Short mmCIF file of C-alpha atoms in Angstrom, two decimals:
data_model
loop_
_atom_site.label_atom_id
_atom_site.label_comp_id
_atom_site.label_asym_id
_atom_site.label_seq_id
_atom_site.Cartn_x
_atom_site.Cartn_y
_atom_site.Cartn_z
CA MET H 1 55.29 51.39 -11.79
CA ALA H 2 53.37 49.54 -8.38
CA PRO H 3 55.13 50.93 -4.70
CA THR H 4 56.60 48.88 -2.93
CA PRO H 5 55.02 47.12 -0.63
CA VAL H 6 55.12 48.37 3.57
CA ALA H 7 58.13 45.84 5.01
CA VAL H 8 57.69 47.39 9.00
CA GLU H 9 55.35 49.45 10.20
CA VAL H 10 55.25 51.93 13.46
CA SER H 11 52.24 52.64 14.93
CA GLY H 12 52.06 55.47 18.16
CA LEU H 13 55.06 52.92 19.43
CA SER H 14 55.45 54.22 23.14
CA ARG H 15 57.60 52.25 25.21
CA SER H 16 57.36 53.77 29.47
CA PHE H 17 59.36 52.90 32.10
CA GLY H 18 58.07 53.39 35.64
CA ARG H 19 57.16 58.00 34.55
CA ARG H 20 59.79 57.83 32.34
CA ARG H 21 58.97 58.06 28.53
CA ALA H 22 61.51 56.34 26.98
CA VAL H 23 60.02 55.75 23.46
CA ASP H 24 57.70 58.52 22.87
CA GLY H 25 54.18 57.58 19.64
CA VAL H 26 56.60 56.91 16.89
CA ASP H 27 55.23 56.54 13.19
CA LEU H 28 57.38 55.13 11.03
CA SER H 29 56.91 53.25 8.13
CA LEU H 30 60.07 51.50 5.86
CA ARG H 31 59.45 49.17 2.39
CA SER H 32 61.33 47.12 0.76
CA GLY H 33 64.41 47.97 1.04
CA ASP H 34 64.52 51.27 2.43
CA CYS H 35 67.50 51.78 5.34
CA LEU H 36 66.54 53.88 7.44
CA ALA H 37 70.21 56.02 9.56
CA LEU H 38 68.34 57.01 12.52
CA PHE H 39 70.42 59.00 14.94
CA GLY H 40 70.58 60.75 17.85
CA PRO H 41 72.38 61.21 20.96
CA ASN H 42 72.22 58.84 24.23
CA GLY H 43 69.05 58.49 25.77
CA ALA H 44 67.01 59.42 23.17
CA GLY H 45 65.28 56.50 23.52
CA LYS H 46 67.04 54.34 19.94
CA THR H 47 67.88 51.51 21.52
CA THR H 48 64.66 51.33 22.97
CA LEU H 49 62.75 51.74 20.21
CA LEU H 50 65.30 48.71 18.25
CA ARG H 51 64.22 46.95 21.36
CA VAL H 52 60.50 47.70 20.73
CA ILE H 53 60.43 47.10 17.23
CA ALA H 54 62.28 43.71 17.53
CA GLY H 55 59.99 42.10 20.04
CA LEU H 56 61.44 42.25 23.44
CA LEU H 57 59.77 44.76 24.95
CA LYS H 58 56.26 45.45 25.25
CA PRO H 59 54.86 48.56 23.69
CA THR H 60 53.40 50.45 26.42
CA ALA H 61 50.94 51.68 23.32
CA GLY H 62 51.47 51.29 20.20
CA ALA H 63 52.32 49.00 17.06
CA VAL H 64 54.64 46.99 15.02
CA HIS H 65 53.30 44.98 12.06
CA VAL H 66 55.67 42.91 9.91
CA GLY H 67 54.74 42.13 6.24
CA GLY H 68 50.93 43.07 7.43
CA ARG H 69 51.62 40.93 10.47
CA ALA H 70 51.29 42.09 14.18
CA LEU H 71 54.67 41.49 14.88
CA ARG H 72 54.27 40.31 19.86
CA ASP H 73 51.45 37.59 18.17
CA ASP H 74 52.70 35.88 15.37
CA ALA H 75 55.91 33.65 15.02
CA ARG H 76 55.56 34.48 11.34
CA ALA H 77 56.10 38.34 11.81
CA ARG H 78 59.59 37.58 14.26
CA ALA H 79 60.64 35.20 11.78
CA GLN H 80 61.58 37.58 8.69
CA VAL H 81 63.22 40.43 11.46
CA GLY H 82 66.58 40.45 12.16
CA LEU H 83 68.53 41.67 15.22
CA ILE H 84 71.95 43.25 14.92
CA SER H 85 72.57 44.53 18.41
CA HIS H 86 75.12 45.36 20.83
CA GLN H 87 75.90 42.22 22.48
CA SER H 88 77.29 39.36 20.44
CA MET H 89 74.13 36.93 21.61
CA LEU H 90 76.06 34.39 20.84
CA TYR H 91 77.36 31.48 22.68
CA ARG H 92 80.78 30.55 23.75
CA ALA H 93 81.43 27.72 23.74
CA LEU H 94 79.97 26.90 20.89
CA THR H 95 81.72 27.28 16.93
CA ALA H 96 80.91 30.54 15.51
CA ARG H 97 79.39 27.18 12.78
CA GLU H 98 77.55 25.66 15.67
CA ASN H 99 75.84 28.73 16.73
CA VAL H 100 75.08 30.13 13.54
CA GLU H 101 73.26 26.15 12.54
CA PHE H 102 71.24 26.80 15.62
CA ALA H 103 69.89 29.69 14.44
CA ALA H 104 69.21 28.89 10.99
CA ARG H 105 67.28 25.42 12.82
CA LEU H 106 64.58 27.73 15.01
CA TYR H 107 63.57 30.01 11.73
CA GLY H 108 63.00 26.80 10.52
CA LEU H 109 65.92 26.74 7.59
CA ALA H 110 65.03 23.69 4.46
CA ASP H 111 68.74 22.72 4.89
CA PRO H 112 70.44 24.83 7.82
CA ALA H 113 74.15 23.47 7.70
CA SER H 114 74.40 25.22 3.72
CA ALA H 115 72.88 28.46 5.31
CA ALA H 116 75.33 28.89 8.29
CA THR H 117 77.82 28.22 5.89
CA ARG H 118 76.72 30.67 2.94
CA ALA H 119 76.03 33.71 6.29
CA LEU H 120 79.17 32.77 7.12
CA GLU H 121 81.41 33.01 3.64
CA HIS H 122 79.25 36.49 3.51
CA MET H 123 80.30 37.37 6.28
CA ARG H 124 84.31 37.34 4.90
CA ILE H 125 84.88 34.56 8.81
CA LEU H 126 84.50 30.78 6.99
CA ASP H 127 88.12 30.19 7.51
CA ARG H 128 87.03 30.24 11.48
CA ALA H 129 83.78 28.73 11.37
CA ASP H 130 85.03 25.02 13.23
CA ALA H 131 86.63 28.00 16.27
CA PRO H 132 84.75 28.04 19.60
CA VAL H 133 83.24 31.50 19.93
CA ARG H 134 85.26 33.07 22.62
CA ALA H 135 88.25 32.06 21.42
CA LEU H 136 87.74 34.66 19.00
CA SER H 137 88.04 38.05 19.56
CA ARG H 138 85.64 40.62 19.14
CA GLY H 139 85.42 42.20 15.76
CA LEU H 140 85.43 38.19 14.97
CA GLN H 141 82.97 37.24 16.82
CA GLN H 142 80.30 40.40 15.64
CA ARG H 143 81.06 39.18 12.50
CA VAL H 144 79.80 35.57 13.82
CA SER H 145 76.25 36.93 15.17
CA ILE H 146 76.22 39.07 11.85
CA ALA H 147 75.60 36.39 10.00
CA ARG H 148 73.51 34.44 12.75
CA ALA H 149 71.28 37.18 12.34
CA ILE H 150 71.14 37.24 8.44
CA VAL H 151 71.13 33.63 8.00
CA HIS H 152 66.91 33.61 7.71
CA GLU H 153 67.54 36.58 5.57
CA PRO H 154 65.18 38.69 7.02
CA THR H 155 63.35 40.48 5.47
CA VAL H 156 63.64 43.28 7.87
CA VAL H 157 67.15 44.00 9.75
CA LEU H 158 67.45 46.01 13.02
CA LEU H 159 70.77 47.12 12.94
CA ASP H 160 71.89 48.98 16.95
CA GLU H 161 76.10 50.20 16.51
CA PRO H 162 76.63 46.62 13.98
CA TYR H 163 79.73 48.81 13.26
CA THR H 164 81.20 48.62 16.25
CA GLY H 165 84.53 47.14 17.13
CA LEU H 166 84.14 46.20 13.56
CA ASP H 167 87.92 46.48 11.76
CA ALA H 168 88.30 47.52 8.07
CA VAL H 169 87.66 43.75 6.63
CA GLY H 170 84.24 43.32 8.89
CA SER H 171 83.14 46.39 8.06
CA ALA H 172 83.50 46.45 4.23
CA ALA H 173 82.31 42.62 4.64
CA LEU H 174 78.86 43.97 6.79
CA SER H 175 78.61 47.14 3.74
CA ASP H 176 78.60 44.70 0.66
CA MET H 177 76.26 42.45 3.50
CA LEU H 178 73.67 45.38 3.69
CA MET H 179 73.67 46.15 0.54
CA LEU H 180 73.00 42.32 -0.70
CA LEU H 181 69.87 42.69 1.68
CA ARG H 182 68.55 45.31 0.01
CA SER H 183 68.36 45.03 -3.22
CA THR H 184 67.12 41.57 -2.21
CA GLY H 185 63.83 43.60 -0.70
CA ALA H 186 64.67 43.64 2.75
CA ALA H 187 64.04 47.02 4.89
CA LEU H 188 66.41 48.60 7.03
CA LEU H 189 67.15 50.37 10.55
CA LEU H 190 70.07 51.19 11.02
CA VAL H 191 70.93 53.18 14.73
CA THR H 192 74.52 54.56 15.30
CA HIS H 193 75.61 57.66 15.56
CA SER H 194 78.25 58.47 12.65
CA VAL H 195 76.36 60.18 10.75
CA ASP H 196 78.52 59.55 8.22
CA GLU H 197 78.29 55.86 8.04
CA GLY H 198 74.56 56.38 8.47
CA LEU H 199 74.47 58.77 5.50
CA ALA H 200 76.74 56.07 2.85
CA LEU H 201 74.88 53.63 3.40
CA ALA H 202 70.63 54.06 3.96
CA SER H 203 68.09 56.30 2.03
CA ARG H 204 66.21 58.05 4.23
CA ALA H 205 67.93 59.39 8.31
CA ALA H 206 65.59 60.06 10.81
CA ILE H 207 67.23 61.75 14.30
CA MET H 208 65.06 61.06 17.72
CA ILE H 209 65.24 63.37 20.61
CA ARG H 210 64.33 62.15 24.61
CA GLY H 211 61.55 59.42 22.81
CA ARG H 212 60.11 61.26 19.61
CA ILE H 213 60.98 61.14 16.45
CA VAL H 214 62.84 65.27 15.29
CA ARG H 215 63.16 65.04 11.51
CA HIS H 216 62.64 62.70 9.12
CA ASP H 217 64.71 63.57 5.19
CA ALA H 218 64.67 61.48 2.20
CA ILE H 219 68.67 61.15 1.35
CA GLY H 220 67.46 62.93 -1.80
CA ALA H 221 66.54 65.82 0.13
CA ILE H 222 69.84 66.39 2.07
CA ASP H 223 72.47 67.90 2.45
CA ALA H 224 75.69 65.80 3.58
CA ASN H 225 77.27 68.52 3.89
CA THR H 226 75.91 70.18 6.16
CA TYR H 227 73.53 67.61 8.42
CA GLY H 228 76.09 66.88 10.31
CA ALA H 229 76.18 70.07 11.46
CA GLU H 230 72.88 70.69 11.84
CA TYR H 231 72.27 66.96 13.31
CA ARG H 232 74.13 68.41 15.94
CA ALA H 233 72.55 72.20 16.29
CA LEU H 234 69.58 70.04 16.98
CA VAL H 235 71.10 68.10 19.93
CA ILE H 236 73.21 70.92 21.57
CA GLY H 237 69.81 72.56 21.44
CA ASP H 238 67.63 70.62 22.90
CA GLY H 239 70.08 69.24 25.82
CA ALA H 240 70.15 73.46 26.16
CA ARG H 241 66.49 73.89 26.35
CA ALA H 242 66.74 70.67 29.12
CA ALA H 243 69.04 71.84 31.70
CA ALA H 244 66.58 76.05 31.64
CA SER H 245 63.82 73.48 32.11
CA VAL H 246 65.51 71.81 35.35
CA ALA H 247 67.04 75.00 35.97
CA MET G 1 63.45 34.27 2.35
CA ASN G 2 66.61 31.62 2.48
CA GLY G 3 65.03 28.56 1.02
CA ALA G 4 62.78 26.52 2.22
CA THR G 5 61.33 27.87 6.37
CA ARG G 6 58.79 26.65 8.45
CA VAL G 7 59.23 27.91 11.37
CA PRO G 8 58.50 24.90 14.00
CA GLY G 9 56.41 23.47 16.22
CA THR G 10 56.89 23.18 20.46
CA LEU G 11 58.81 20.42 20.31
CA THR G 12 61.21 20.46 18.20
CA SER G 13 62.73 23.93 19.40
CA ALA G 14 62.38 22.59 22.74
CA TRP G 15 64.25 19.66 21.21
CA LEU G 16 67.22 22.26 19.20
CA ILE G 17 67.49 24.71 22.79
CA ALA G 18 67.31 21.61 25.41
CA ARG G 19 70.47 19.91 22.57
CA LYS G 20 72.05 23.38 22.46
CA ASP G 21 71.86 23.68 26.18
CA LEU G 22 73.84 19.69 27.12
CA ALA G 23 76.65 20.66 24.07
CA ILE G 24 77.59 23.63 26.12
CA GLU G 25 77.25 21.65 28.83
CA PHE G 26 79.05 18.57 27.62
CA ARG G 27 82.00 20.61 26.43
CA THR G 28 81.98 23.38 29.44
CA ARG G 29 81.23 20.79 31.56
CA THR G 30 81.74 23.17 34.69
CA ALA G 31 77.85 23.14 36.84
CA PHE G 32 78.33 19.19 35.66
CA LEU G 33 81.38 18.68 37.60
CA SER G 34 80.16 21.16 41.12
CA ALA G 35 76.86 19.20 40.41
CA LEU G 36 78.61 15.66 41.44
CA VAL G 37 80.95 16.40 43.53
CA PHE G 38 78.93 18.03 45.66
CA ALA G 39 76.17 15.04 45.65
CA VAL G 40 79.34 12.84 45.64
CA LEU G 41 80.94 14.87 49.36
CA ALA G 42 77.55 15.14 50.63
CA LEU G 43 77.17 11.11 50.14
CA CYS G 44 80.71 10.76 51.92
CA ILE G 45 79.23 13.39 54.91
CA PHE G 46 76.69 11.79 55.86
CA TYR G 47 77.78 8.24 55.59
CA PHE G 48 80.47 9.11 58.12
CA THR G 49 77.65 11.17 60.84
CA TRP G 50 75.99 7.48 60.46
CA ASP G 51 75.53 5.07 63.14
CA GLU G 52 74.21 1.88 61.81
CA SER G 53 73.29 0.96 65.52
CA ILE G 54 71.20 4.18 65.95
CA ILE G 55 69.50 3.68 62.94
CA THR G 56 69.42 2.09 59.59
CA ALA G 57 70.24 2.14 56.00
CA ALA G 58 66.56 2.56 54.71
CA ASP G 59 65.60 5.39 57.39
CA ARG G 60 69.05 7.62 57.02
CA ALA G 61 69.31 6.43 52.75
CA PRO G 62 66.35 8.43 51.46
CA GLY G 63 66.44 11.16 54.04
CA VAL G 64 70.05 11.69 52.23
CA LEU G 65 69.43 11.03 48.44
CA TRP G 66 66.47 14.45 48.88
CA VAL G 67 69.24 16.71 49.80
CA VAL G 68 71.31 15.88 47.59
CA LEU G 69 69.19 15.95 44.88
CA ALA G 70 67.36 18.98 45.92
CA PHE G 71 70.77 21.19 46.35
CA SER G 72 72.59 19.29 43.14
CA ALA G 73 69.77 20.69 41.08
CA LEU G 74 69.89 24.06 42.37
CA LEU G 75 73.80 24.04 40.76
CA GLY G 76 72.24 22.64 37.69
CA LEU G 77 69.50 24.93 38.07
CA GLN G 78 71.75 28.25 37.80
CA ARG G 79 73.01 27.67 34.70
CA SER G 80 71.09 27.21 33.18
CA PHE G 81 69.58 31.81 32.31
CA ALA G 82 73.27 31.90 33.89
CA ILE G 83 74.41 31.17 29.56
CA GLU G 84 71.82 33.09 27.56
CA ASP G 85 72.84 36.49 30.22
CA HIS G 86 76.46 36.52 29.40
CA ASP G 87 76.26 37.41 25.61
CA ARG G 88 72.45 38.30 25.14
CA GLY G 89 71.76 35.00 23.63
CA ILE G 90 68.35 34.83 25.61
CA ASP G 91 67.73 37.89 23.02
CA ALA G 92 67.69 36.54 20.18
CA LEU G 93 65.49 33.77 20.85
CA LEU G 94 63.51 36.21 21.74
CA VAL G 95 63.37 37.54 18.83
CA SER G 96 63.30 34.26 16.75
CA PRO G 97 59.97 32.48 16.07
CA ILE G 98 59.45 30.53 18.37
CA SER G 99 56.76 30.21 21.43
CA ARG G 100 58.67 31.26 24.64
CA GLU G 101 56.55 28.04 25.71
CA ALA G 102 58.65 25.81 23.42
CA LEU G 103 61.79 27.95 25.07
CA TYR G 104 60.47 27.38 28.90
CA ILE G 105 60.01 23.06 27.77
CA GLY G 106 63.17 23.40 25.91
CA LYS G 107 65.50 24.92 28.85
CA ALA G 108 62.93 22.11 31.73
CA ILE G 109 64.29 18.71 29.12
CA GLY G 110 67.66 20.13 28.94
CA ASN G 111 67.41 20.60 33.33
CA VAL G 112 66.24 16.75 33.40
CA ILE G 113 68.37 15.57 31.76
CA PHE G 114 70.98 17.38 33.43
CA LEU G 115 69.55 15.81 36.43
CA GLY G 116 69.41 12.42 35.50
CA ALA G 117 72.75 12.26 35.00
CA ILE G 118 73.51 13.23 37.73
CA GLU G 119 71.73 10.75 39.62
CA LEU G 120 73.17 8.52 37.28
CA VAL G 121 76.35 8.54 39.26
CA ALA G 122 74.11 10.00 42.52
CA ILE G 123 71.70 6.85 42.73
CA PRO G 124 74.50 3.72 42.91
CA ALA G 125 77.00 6.02 44.50
CA LEU G 126 73.58 5.95 47.28
CA ALA G 127 73.05 2.15 47.16
CA LEU G 128 76.84 1.10 47.98
CA PHE G 129 77.70 3.66 50.59
CA TYR G 130 74.03 1.76 52.29
CA ASN G 131 73.94 -0.51 51.61
CA LEU G 132 70.81 -0.84 49.12
CA HIS G 133 70.32 -3.88 47.28
CA PHE G 134 69.51 -3.11 43.11
CA GLY G 135 66.28 -4.82 43.06
CA ARG G 136 62.78 -4.13 42.66
CA ALA G 137 63.37 -1.41 45.18
CA MET G 138 65.64 0.59 43.59
CA LEU G 139 64.37 0.46 40.60
CA ILE G 140 61.01 1.99 42.35
CA VAL G 141 63.36 4.61 44.06
CA CYS G 142 64.38 5.51 40.96
CA LEU G 143 60.99 6.13 39.34
CA ILE G 144 59.97 8.55 42.20
CA VAL G 145 63.65 10.42 41.94
CA LEU G 146 62.42 10.85 37.63
CA LEU G 147 58.91 11.88 38.73
CA ALA G 148 60.41 14.16 41.63
CA MET G 149 62.46 15.77 39.14
CA ILE G 150 60.43 17.27 37.22
CA GLY G 151 58.68 18.84 39.29
CA ILE G 152 61.36 20.45 40.95
CA VAL G 153 63.17 21.45 37.23
CA ALA G 154 59.39 22.47 36.92
CA ILE G 155 59.55 25.30 39.30
CA GLY G 156 63.28 25.62 38.61
CA THR G 157 62.83 26.24 35.79
CA LEU G 158 60.70 28.91 35.74
CA PHE G 159 62.84 30.74 38.55
CA SER G 160 66.01 30.61 37.30
CA ALA G 161 64.51 32.31 34.25
CA MET G 162 62.97 35.57 36.93
CA ALA G 163 66.38 35.22 38.76
CA VAL G 164 69.02 35.55 35.99
CA ASN G 165 68.24 38.97 35.46
CA THR G 166 68.96 40.19 39.03
CA ARG G 167 72.25 41.51 41.29
CA LEU G 168 71.46 38.25 43.50
CA ALA G 169 70.33 35.21 41.50
CA GLU G 170 72.96 33.34 43.57
CA LEU G 171 70.67 33.79 45.95
CA LEU G 172 67.81 34.43 45.16
CA LEU G 173 66.79 31.13 43.34
CA PRO G 174 67.17 28.68 45.99
CA MET G 175 65.72 31.13 48.56
CA LEU G 176 62.16 31.62 45.19
CA SER G 177 62.87 26.98 44.65
CA LEU G 178 63.46 25.41 48.20
CA PRO G 179 59.81 26.91 49.64
CA PHE G 180 58.27 25.10 46.42
CA PHE G 181 60.42 21.99 46.10
CA VAL G 182 59.09 21.31 49.52
CA PRO G 183 55.19 18.88 48.58
CA VAL G 184 57.72 17.90 45.81
CA LEU G 185 59.79 16.43 48.25
CA MET G 186 57.55 15.67 51.19
CA ASP G 187 56.08 12.86 49.27
CA ALA G 188 58.30 11.52 47.44
CA ALA G 189 60.71 11.30 50.53
CA GLN G 190 57.25 9.55 51.38
CA ALA G 191 56.80 7.13 48.90
CA SER G 192 60.91 6.18 49.29
CA VAL G 193 61.28 5.69 53.04
CA ARG G 194 58.38 3.39 52.34
CA VAL G 195 59.55 1.18 49.55
CA LEU G 196 62.95 1.37 50.80
CA ALA G 197 61.63 -0.05 53.83
CA GLY G 198 59.65 -2.69 51.64
CA ALA G 199 56.15 -1.40 52.76
CA PRO G 200 53.38 -2.61 50.60
CA MET G 201 52.90 -0.40 47.50
CA SER G 202 49.19 -0.03 48.66
CA THR G 203 51.30 2.06 51.15
CA VAL G 204 53.62 4.36 48.34
CA TRP G 205 51.13 4.68 45.78
CA PRO G 206 49.22 7.65 47.23
CA TRP G 207 51.95 9.50 47.94
CA LEU G 208 53.24 8.80 44.08
CA LYS G 209 49.73 10.26 43.47
CA ILE G 210 50.60 13.17 45.31
CA LEU G 211 53.15 13.46 43.72
CA ILE G 212 52.60 13.43 40.50
CA ALA G 213 49.47 15.32 40.47
CA PHE G 214 52.03 17.97 41.61
CA ASP G 215 54.08 17.45 38.44
CA ILE G 216 51.07 18.00 36.43
CA VAL G 217 50.48 21.61 38.44
CA PHE G 218 53.18 22.94 38.47
CA ILE G 219 54.37 21.96 34.66
CA VAL G 220 51.07 23.36 33.57
CA ALA G 221 50.62 26.69 35.38
CA CYS G 222 54.92 27.08 34.95
CA THR G 223 54.49 26.68 31.59
CA LEU G 224 51.74 28.96 31.21
CA ALA G 225 53.63 31.85 33.83
CA PHE G 226 56.69 31.28 31.93
CA PRO G 227 56.46 34.15 29.21
CA PHE G 228 55.47 36.86 31.79
CA THR G 229 59.32 36.23 33.66
CA LEU G 230 60.58 37.61 29.74
CA GLU G 231 58.78 40.90 30.37
CA GLU G 232 61.20 43.99 30.80
#
């Protein structure tokens, strides 16, 4: 069987803020249908890595290619990326439908209204589509935000703690949506603190500490029962080493 | 991908952004109302401090007009990127395939329309307060206002993007913008004084030409500089 195509390729990616190196020489490659769960303690550089891959931050070194195209220089590469973040990235004065339709138009979809309806339906929020975003609860806003991010059916989806603020219905809708995206060939990069949540969805798992990927496994090679303990040991061990080096 | 997709061109994207900004302003009306109240209040205050026996209407009106325009513009420009910052709507725009230049042009178009709406009320009110006739001279003044608005918005939109992420955004925007408004306002004021005084067009043209030149320089320079203001 021919290997599935590479959806996103990250090579030698670094990002510094002044003298602090938040992301330090990260190499990653995600094929269509892959889902990489990225774990790490606070301040490990996970969100920075995601923002660099999304094109929101300029890398200090290295490059990101989506579908073989350089992300920063090619609009067609950016058109294949969807970002779900802590912030809703919505306009509160507009309705849920208007927000998603606006995104659909930015991506040049042929029928933005139908695409918006489909995305809202997938996130099980069509019944509140005509309510202004400011009138929705935090969890419902998050669902609209996810609908906005996937309205153009991206081939690379970057998710930063996407389950935050979602109730059981919202979480189930998101998991179904992510499974659907994977089955249609999208590659997912999921940043999360929850090891169980990440392992349930992912095909691969990685641990990031102090800007570097320190461990990277296929899910098949992981014992889900012991991974959480191994992850904690790595983080605590690094914390102890950092404290000792300061002392 | 979802159906047929074609990355929209610069002007299409710019219009999408301008339309979205205007829709938000239409719903909330916060900046519009505060700018409008400011404009009418300023016109009233200037009117009641005016001694017609010392300064003629033709001499006084242009000064009032440009003070009102400059400061109501600042109120609108402040809002321009503040609406993007609240829930980081700007991130969704930057991740999308539209160019940074389209984002700038869209914001600028929205700001020109916003300011135009303020002037639609402010100019007739000015004419009313200062007994100016709605004739050819006022039409030329409207043209000068349009040219000045373009220059002011070109600069203000750039600085609005720069200031929005700072702690003192409301202070920083006027501090950065006002010095750059000076050449535009100076030319516009000189041209409008002459028009309202009934001077021949040959004395107005040189100021208009300089105003147009400043507009072109500011539009080009700010469009090129804008993408750098978004780099963290």
